[in-house]
mmCIF file of C-alpha atoms in Angstrom:
data_model
loop_
_atom_site.group_PDB
_atom_site.id
_atom_site.type_symbol
_atom_site.label_atom_id
_atom_site.label_comp_id
_atom_site.label_asym_id
_atom_site.label_seq_id
_atom_site.Cartn_x
_atom_site.Cartn_y
_atom_site.Cartn_z
ATOM 1 C CA MET A 1269 10.033 65.404 -0.946
ATOM 2 C CA PRO A 1270 8.937 62.244 0.901
ATOM 3 C CA SER A 1271 9.351 62.429 4.638
ATOM 4 C CA SER A 1272 11.566 60.148 6.679
ATOM 5 C CA ARG A 1273 9.318 59.991 9.721
ATOM 6 C CA LYS A 1274 7.964 56.686 10.915
ATOM 7 C CA LYS A 1275 4.627 55.722 9.391
ATOM 8 C CA PRO A 1276 1.715 55.198 11.771
ATOM 9 C CA GLU A 1277 0.900 51.619 12.618
ATOM 10 C CA THR A 1278 -2.545 50.219 11.924
ATOM 11 C CA GLN A 1279 -4.583 47.544 13.624
ATOM 12 C CA GLY A 1280 -4.833 44.166 11.940
ATOM 13 C CA GLY A 1281 -3.145 43.520 8.636
ATOM 14 C CA LEU A 1282 0.222 41.872 8.075
ATOM 15 C CA SER A 1283 3.393 42.584 10.031
ATOM 16 C CA GLY A 1284 6.874 42.617 8.574
ATOM 17 C CA THR A 1285 7.449 39.125 9.941
ATOM 18 C CA ALA A 1286 4.267 37.868 8.269
ATOM 19 C CA LEU A 1287 5.455 39.328 4.961
ATOM 20 C CA LYS A 1288 8.770 37.521 5.410
ATOM 21 C CA TYR A 1289 6.974 34.200 5.862
ATOM 22 C CA ILE A 1290 4.892 34.824 2.737
ATOM 23 C CA ALA A 1291 7.980 35.748 0.709
ATOM 24 C CA MET A 1292 9.937 32.794 2.072
ATOM 25 C CA THR A 1293 7.164 30.347 1.165
ATOM 26 C CA ALA A 1294 6.852 31.797 -2.342
ATOM 27 C CA MET A 1295 10.626 31.670 -2.787
ATOM 28 C CA LEU A 1296 10.729 28.030 -1.714
ATOM 29 C CA ALA A 1297 8.023 27.170 -4.248
ATOM 30 C CA ASP A 1298 9.949 29.007 -6.955
ATOM 31 C CA HIS A 1299 13.200 27.237 -6.133
ATOM 32 C CA ILE A 1300 11.589 23.805 -6.003
ATOM 33 C CA GLY A 1301 10.471 24.597 -9.536
ATOM 34 C CA VAL A 1302 13.782 25.877 -10.861
ATOM 35 C CA VAL A 1303 16.200 23.646 -8.942
ATOM 36 C CA LEU A 1304 14.330 20.340 -9.076
ATOM 37 C CA LEU A 1305 11.498 20.253 -11.602
ATOM 38 C CA GLU A 1306 13.067 22.341 -14.374
ATOM 39 C CA ARG A 1307 16.187 20.200 -14.273
ATOM 40 C CA ILE A 1308 14.094 17.055 -14.555
ATOM 41 C CA VAL A 1309 11.973 18.470 -17.382
ATOM 42 C CA TYR A 1310 14.831 19.920 -19.432
ATOM 43 C CA TYR A 1311 17.663 17.570 -18.495
ATOM 44 C CA ARG A 1312 19.062 15.804 -21.564
ATOM 45 C CA GLY A 1313 21.367 13.243 -19.982
ATOM 46 C CA SER A 1314 21.064 9.479 -20.149
ATOM 47 C CA LEU A 1315 19.920 8.804 -16.598
ATOM 48 C CA GLU A 1316 17.368 6.032 -16.737
ATOM 49 C CA ARG A 1317 15.293 7.440 -13.906
ATOM 50 C CA VAL A 1318 14.932 10.817 -15.624
ATOM 51 C CA ALA A 1319 14.225 9.202 -18.992
ATOM 52 C CA MET A 1320 11.536 7.049 -17.441
ATOM 53 C CA ILE A 1321 9.858 10.085 -15.883
ATOM 54 C CA MET A 1322 9.947 12.108 -19.084
ATOM 55 C CA THR A 1323 8.512 9.328 -21.258
ATOM 56 C CA SER A 1324 5.601 8.807 -18.882
ATOM 57 C CA GLN A 1325 2.470 10.838 -18.322
ATOM 58 C CA TRP A 1326 4.238 12.472 -15.378
ATOM 59 C CA GLY A 1327 6.507 14.405 -17.723
ATOM 60 C CA ASP A 1328 3.738 16.752 -18.842
ATOM 61 C CA ARG A 1329 2.424 17.075 -15.300
ATOM 62 C CA LEU A 1330 5.876 17.959 -14.010
ATOM 63 C CA TYR A 1331 6.160 20.683 -16.623
ATOM 64 C CA TRP A 1332 2.899 22.335 -15.592
ATOM 65 C CA LEU A 1333 3.627 21.917 -11.891
ATOM 66 C CA CYS A 1334 6.939 23.641 -12.509
ATOM 67 C CA GLN A 1335 5.161 26.541 -14.217
ATOM 68 C CA VAL A 1336 2.703 26.898 -11.322
ATOM 69 C CA LEU A 1337 5.458 26.916 -8.691
ATOM 70 C CA ARG A 1338 7.612 29.378 -10.591
ATOM 71 C CA SER A 1339 4.655 31.669 -11.237
ATOM 72 C CA ALA A 1340 3.757 31.626 -7.538
ATOM 73 C CA GLY A 1341 7.348 32.459 -6.711
ATOM 74 C CA ARG A 1342 7.232 35.755 -8.623
ATOM 75 C CA ILE A 1343 5.698 37.505 -5.614
ATOM 76 C CA ALA A 1344 8.713 36.855 -3.373
ATOM 77 C CA PHE A 1345 11.242 39.340 -4.728
ATOM 78 C CA PRO A 1346 9.028 42.468 -4.670
ATOM 79 C CA ILE A 1347 8.163 41.685 -1.040
ATOM 80 C CA TYR A 1348 11.846 41.370 -0.167
ATOM 81 C CA CYS A 1349 12.526 44.693 -1.914
ATOM 82 C CA PHE A 1350 9.757 46.331 0.100
ATOM 83 C CA LEU A 1351 11.139 44.898 3.344
ATOM 84 C CA LEU A 1352 14.629 46.087 2.414
ATOM 85 C CA VAL A 1353 13.326 49.648 2.136
ATOM 86 C CA GLU A 1354 11.462 49.325 5.438
ATOM 87 C CA GLY A 1355 14.606 48.006 7.070
ATOM 88 C CA PHE A 1356 16.655 50.880 5.696
ATOM 89 C CA LEU A 1357 14.144 53.439 6.959
ATOM 90 C CA HIS A 1358 14.175 52.006 10.483
ATOM 91 C CA THR A 1359 17.750 50.774 10.938
ATOM 92 C CA ARG A 1360 19.994 52.522 13.427
ATOM 93 C CA ASP A 1361 23.120 51.695 11.454
ATOM 94 C CA TRP A 1362 22.791 51.245 7.700
ATOM 95 C CA ARG A 1363 26.438 50.187 7.435
ATOM 96 C CA ARG A 1364 25.880 47.171 9.667
ATOM 97 C CA TYR A 1365 22.746 46.402 7.667
ATOM 98 C CA TRP A 1366 24.768 46.511 4.446
ATOM 99 C CA LEU A 1367 27.596 44.387 5.879
ATOM 100 C CA ARG A 1368 25.026 41.768 6.865
ATOM 101 C CA MET A 1369 23.683 41.682 3.306
ATOM 102 C CA ALA A 1370 27.200 41.533 1.864
ATOM 103 C CA ALA A 1371 28.178 38.705 4.222
ATOM 104 C CA PHE A 1372 25.172 36.607 3.240
ATOM 105 C CA ALA A 1373 25.843 37.394 -0.418
ATOM 106 C CA LEU A 1374 29.228 35.702 -0.002
ATOM 107 C CA ILE A 1375 27.795 32.822 2.032
ATOM 108 C CA SER A 1376 25.014 32.206 -0.500
ATOM 109 C CA GLU A 1377 26.997 32.382 -3.723
ATOM 110 C CA ILE A 1378 28.196 28.770 -3.899
ATOM 111 C CA PRO A 1379 24.816 27.263 -2.887
ATOM 112 C CA PHE A 1380 23.134 29.548 -5.436
ATOM 113 C CA ARG A 1381 25.460 28.568 -8.275
ATOM 114 C CA LEU A 1382 25.203 24.871 -7.498
ATOM 115 C CA ALA A 1383 21.432 24.896 -7.124
ATOM 116 C CA VAL A 1384 20.367 27.289 -9.888
ATOM 117 C CA TRP A 1385 23.188 27.021 -12.428
ATOM 118 C CA ASN A 1386 24.331 23.470 -11.597
ATOM 119 C CA THR A 1387 27.987 24.517 -11.743
ATOM 120 C CA TRP A 1388 30.705 25.992 -9.558
ATOM 121 C CA ALA A 1389 31.336 28.830 -11.982
ATOM 122 C CA GLY A 1390 29.336 30.886 -14.462
ATOM 123 C CA GLY A 1391 25.804 32.174 -14.314
ATOM 124 C CA GLY A 1392 24.568 35.165 -12.342
ATOM 125 C CA CYS A 1393 24.892 36.192 -8.705
ATOM 126 C CA ASN A 1394 22.480 35.488 -5.873
ATOM 127 C CA VAL A 1395 19.712 37.795 -4.686
ATOM 128 C CA TYR A 1396 21.700 39.123 -1.716
ATOM 129 C CA VAL A 1397 24.043 40.782 -4.203
ATOM 130 C CA GLU A 1398 21.051 42.634 -5.652
ATOM 131 C CA LEU A 1399 19.829 43.644 -2.193
ATOM 132 C CA ALA A 1400 23.299 44.823 -1.133
ATOM 133 C CA ILE A 1401 23.522 47.013 -4.233
ATOM 134 C CA GLY A 1402 20.006 48.223 -3.510
ATOM 135 C CA LEU A 1403 21.026 49.348 -0.022
ATOM 136 C CA LEU A 1404 23.845 51.451 -1.461
ATOM 137 C CA VAL A 1405 21.356 53.005 -3.871
ATOM 138 C CA LEU A 1406 19.002 53.800 -0.981
ATOM 139 C CA ARG A 1407 21.842 55.487 0.878
ATOM 140 C CA GLY A 1408 22.650 57.524 -2.221
ATOM 141 C CA LEU A 1409 19.011 58.547 -2.636
ATOM 142 C CA LYS A 1410 18.742 59.610 0.990
ATOM 143 C CA GLN A 1411 21.901 61.701 0.761
ATOM 144 C CA SER A 1412 20.784 63.275 -2.516
ATOM 145 C CA GLN A 1413 17.420 64.350 -1.111
ATOM 146 C CA GLY A 1414 19.208 66.785 1.166
ATOM 147 C CA LEU A 1415 20.734 68.654 -1.768
ATOM 148 C CA THR A 1416 19.350 71.667 -3.604
ATOM 149 C CA GLU A 1417 18.174 71.582 -7.200
ATOM 150 C CA PRO A 1418 19.502 70.571 -9.692
ATOM 151 C CA TYR A 1419 22.030 68.591 -7.649
ATOM 152 C CA ARG A 1420 19.295 66.616 -5.927
ATOM 153 C CA VAL A 1421 17.985 65.232 -9.222
ATOM 154 C CA ILE A 1422 21.508 64.623 -10.524
ATOM 155 C CA GLY A 1423 22.469 62.794 -7.339
ATOM 156 C CA MET A 1424 19.366 60.623 -7.362
ATOM 157 C CA ALA A 1425 19.818 59.764 -11.033
ATOM 158 C CA ALA A 1426 23.465 58.905 -10.393
ATOM 159 C CA ALA A 1427 22.546 56.643 -7.464
ATOM 160 C CA ILE A 1428 19.898 54.742 -9.423
ATOM 161 C CA GLY A 1429 21.949 54.624 -12.617
ATOM 162 C CA GLY A 1430 25.051 53.451 -10.781
ATOM 163 C CA GLY A 1431 23.059 50.746 -9.031
ATOM 164 C CA CYS A 1432 21.579 49.538 -12.318
ATOM 165 C CA LEU A 1433 25.025 49.381 -13.929
ATOM 166 C CA ALA A 1434 26.424 47.483 -10.947
ATOM 167 C CA ALA A 1435 23.548 44.990 -11.072
ATOM 168 C CA VAL A 1436 24.114 44.380 -14.785
ATOM 169 C CA PHE A 1437 27.902 44.142 -14.439
ATOM 170 C CA LEU A 1438 27.715 41.699 -11.529
ATOM 171 C CA LYS A 1439 24.881 39.745 -13.185
ATOM 172 C CA ALA A 1440 22.686 40.146 -10.131
ATOM 173 C CA ASP A 1441 19.708 37.812 -9.968
ATOM 174 C CA TYR A 1442 17.107 40.390 -11.047
ATOM 175 C CA ASP A 1443 19.386 42.643 -13.091
ATOM 176 C CA MET A 1444 18.466 46.348 -13.147
ATOM 177 C CA ASP A 1445 14.775 45.560 -12.618
ATOM 178 C CA GLY A 1446 15.435 44.859 -8.963
ATOM 179 C CA ILE A 1447 17.226 48.181 -8.457
ATOM 180 C CA LEU A 1448 14.358 50.067 -10.083
ATOM 181 C CA ILE A 1449 11.797 48.318 -7.871
ATOM 182 C CA ILE A 1450 13.798 49.140 -4.728
ATOM 183 C CA SER A 1451 14.192 52.764 -5.836
ATOM 184 C CA LEU A 1452 10.469 53.175 -6.524
ATOM 185 C CA PHE A 1453 9.520 51.653 -3.185
ATOM 186 C CA TYR A 1454 11.765 54.203 -1.462
ATOM 187 C CA LEU A 1455 10.848 57.300 -3.455
ATOM 188 C CA LEU A 1456 7.098 56.642 -3.151
ATOM 189 C CA ARG A 1457 7.158 55.476 0.465
ATOM 190 C CA ASP A 1458 4.679 58.124 1.673
ATOM 191 C CA LYS A 1459 2.050 57.037 -0.866
ATOM 192 C CA ARG A 1460 1.465 53.396 -0.002
ATOM 193 C CA PRO A 1461 -1.006 52.404 -2.760
ATOM 194 C CA VAL A 1462 1.078 54.148 -5.437
ATOM 195 C CA GLN A 1463 4.281 52.759 -3.938
ATOM 196 C CA VAL A 1464 3.042 49.188 -3.914
ATOM 197 C CA MET A 1465 1.412 49.279 -7.340
ATOM 198 C CA SER A 1466 4.424 50.887 -9.028
ATOM 199 C CA GLY A 1467 6.785 48.210 -7.761
ATOM 200 C CA SER A 1468 4.291 45.476 -8.536
ATOM 201 C CA LEU A 1469 3.822 46.837 -12.052
ATOM 202 C CA LEU A 1470 7.550 46.534 -12.694
ATOM 203 C CA SER A 1471 7.375 42.983 -11.359
ATOM 204 C CA PHE A 1472 4.438 42.349 -13.690
ATOM 205 C CA LEU A 1473 6.444 43.498 -16.698
ATOM 206 C CA GLY A 1474 9.495 41.523 -15.618
ATOM 207 C CA SER A 1475 7.540 38.288 -15.213
ATOM 208 C CA TRP A 1476 5.162 38.637 -18.154
ATOM 209 C CA ASP A 1477 7.043 36.694 -20.820
ATOM 210 C CA LYS A 1478 7.401 33.418 -18.901
ATOM 211 C CA TYR A 1479 5.075 33.611 -15.941
ATOM 212 C CA HIS A 1480 2.128 35.695 -17.162
ATOM 213 C CA GLY A 1481 2.940 38.708 -15.012
ATOM 214 C CA THR A 1482 2.208 37.011 -11.701
ATOM 215 C CA GLY A 1483 4.697 39.322 -9.968
ATOM 216 C CA VAL A 1484 1.911 41.903 -9.790
ATOM 217 C CA LEU A 1485 0.176 39.737 -7.161
ATOM 218 C CA SER A 1486 2.812 40.850 -4.654
ATOM 219 C CA ALA A 1487 0.690 43.998 -4.279
ATOM 220 C CA VAL A 1488 -1.955 42.052 -2.337
ATOM 221 C CA PRO A 1489 0.066 41.256 0.818
ATOM 222 C CA LEU A 1490 1.974 44.551 0.627
ATOM 223 C CA LEU A 1491 -1.232 46.573 0.703
ATOM 224 C CA PHE A 1492 -2.131 44.807 3.959
ATOM 225 C CA TYR A 1493 1.173 45.719 5.645
ATOM 226 C CA ASN A 1494 0.382 47.333 8.997
ATOM 227 C CA GLY A 1495 3.703 49.074 9.635
ATOM 228 C CA ARG A 1496 4.683 46.741 12.456
ATOM 229 C CA LYS A 1497 7.893 44.760 12.547
ATOM 230 C CA GLY A 1498 6.301 41.693 14.076
ATOM 231 C CA GLN A 1499 8.010 39.091 16.234
ATOM 232 C CA ALA A 1500 10.574 36.572 15.061
ATOM 233 C CA ARG A 1501 12.117 34.119 17.517
ATOM 234 C CA TRP A 1502 15.353 33.748 15.564
ATOM 235 C CA LYS A 1503 16.643 37.027 14.162
ATOM 236 C CA TYR A 1504 18.857 35.519 11.472
ATOM 237 C CA ALA A 1505 16.661 32.562 10.525
ATOM 238 C CA PHE A 1506 15.273 34.393 7.495
ATOM 239 C CA TYR A 1507 18.789 35.230 6.331
ATOM 240 C CA TRP A 1508 20.084 31.679 6.702
ATOM 241 C CA PHE A 1509 17.062 30.102 5.054
ATOM 242 C CA TYR A 1510 18.193 31.299 1.609
ATOM 243 C CA PRO A 1511 21.582 29.541 1.357
ATOM 244 C CA LEU A 1512 20.532 26.511 3.409
ATOM 245 C CA HIS A 1513 17.420 25.651 1.406
ATOM 246 C CA LEU A 1514 19.304 26.131 -1.873
ATOM 247 C CA MET A 1515 22.010 23.709 -0.755
ATOM 248 C CA ALA A 1516 19.380 21.226 0.443
ATOM 249 C CA LEU A 1517 17.562 21.320 -2.905
ATOM 250 C CA PHE A 1518 20.854 20.899 -4.763
ATOM 251 C CA LEU A 1519 21.755 17.831 -2.697
ATOM 252 C CA ILE A 1520 18.307 16.330 -3.322
ATOM 253 C CA ARG A 1521 18.785 16.832 -7.056
ATOM 254 C CA LEU A 1522 22.313 15.427 -6.991
ATOM 255 C CA CYS A 1523 21.922 12.508 -4.585
ATOM 256 C CA VAL A 1524 18.261 11.516 -4.851
ATOM 257 C CA ILE A 1525 17.285 12.404 -8.431
ATOM 258 C CA GLY A 1526 20.786 11.703 -9.699
ATOM 259 C CA ILE A 1527 21.440 14.712 -11.952
ATOM 260 C CA PRO A 1528 25.198 15.469 -11.882
ATOM 261 C CA LEU A 1529 26.963 18.818 -12.089
ATOM 262 C CA GLY A 1530 27.544 20.365 -15.478
#
């Protein structure tokens, strides 16, 4: 059974805050691709500006730039899953941690739908929904590890299975794949190389069809994690960045590029 004691810190490497900056940058690149460039490339309206872009040599360049940005963005989610597990292991109150995730899931839903799905309704739910479900799964796994066999295995399977079903039912951003990555990061937490590679392998499989498996590259920064939290001047800045940058990208697409809702 993996231990719950704090892992020793190492000199050098990347802190938790550094990982957040890497994930945030990758996520921004991904969302520039999906919110702006994909809509320009695949938009089929009659806007003259869009038509002019797509009939020029820039159309092909935009397509490939979009692919590069979206491929680079595949490393963000596994890093966030890893940080979620680290946060769960070190938090003093998991309920407050979960309420924070749930609150930002509500705050982020409208910006997410407008930016990614270009509509007020329909589509899937934002990534905070996935992370909030993941936290409940982590709590279930922790509680189950204190049970005797076979109840321990049954409890762990129920926690993971229930989380996967919830992610599918709620149409969470990364479906059941995200729950499996979070679960693996937790269960293998005392074996860092195995932990990181297992989660990255799932990311590789999940991103293979469209983005050539670039999710596996998330293993590189995670292997350099030094166990330190790091320093962040604004505690909630990383939380607010998600809904705010999505809304900003949506407004750029709507007001500057001129692509309407629907």
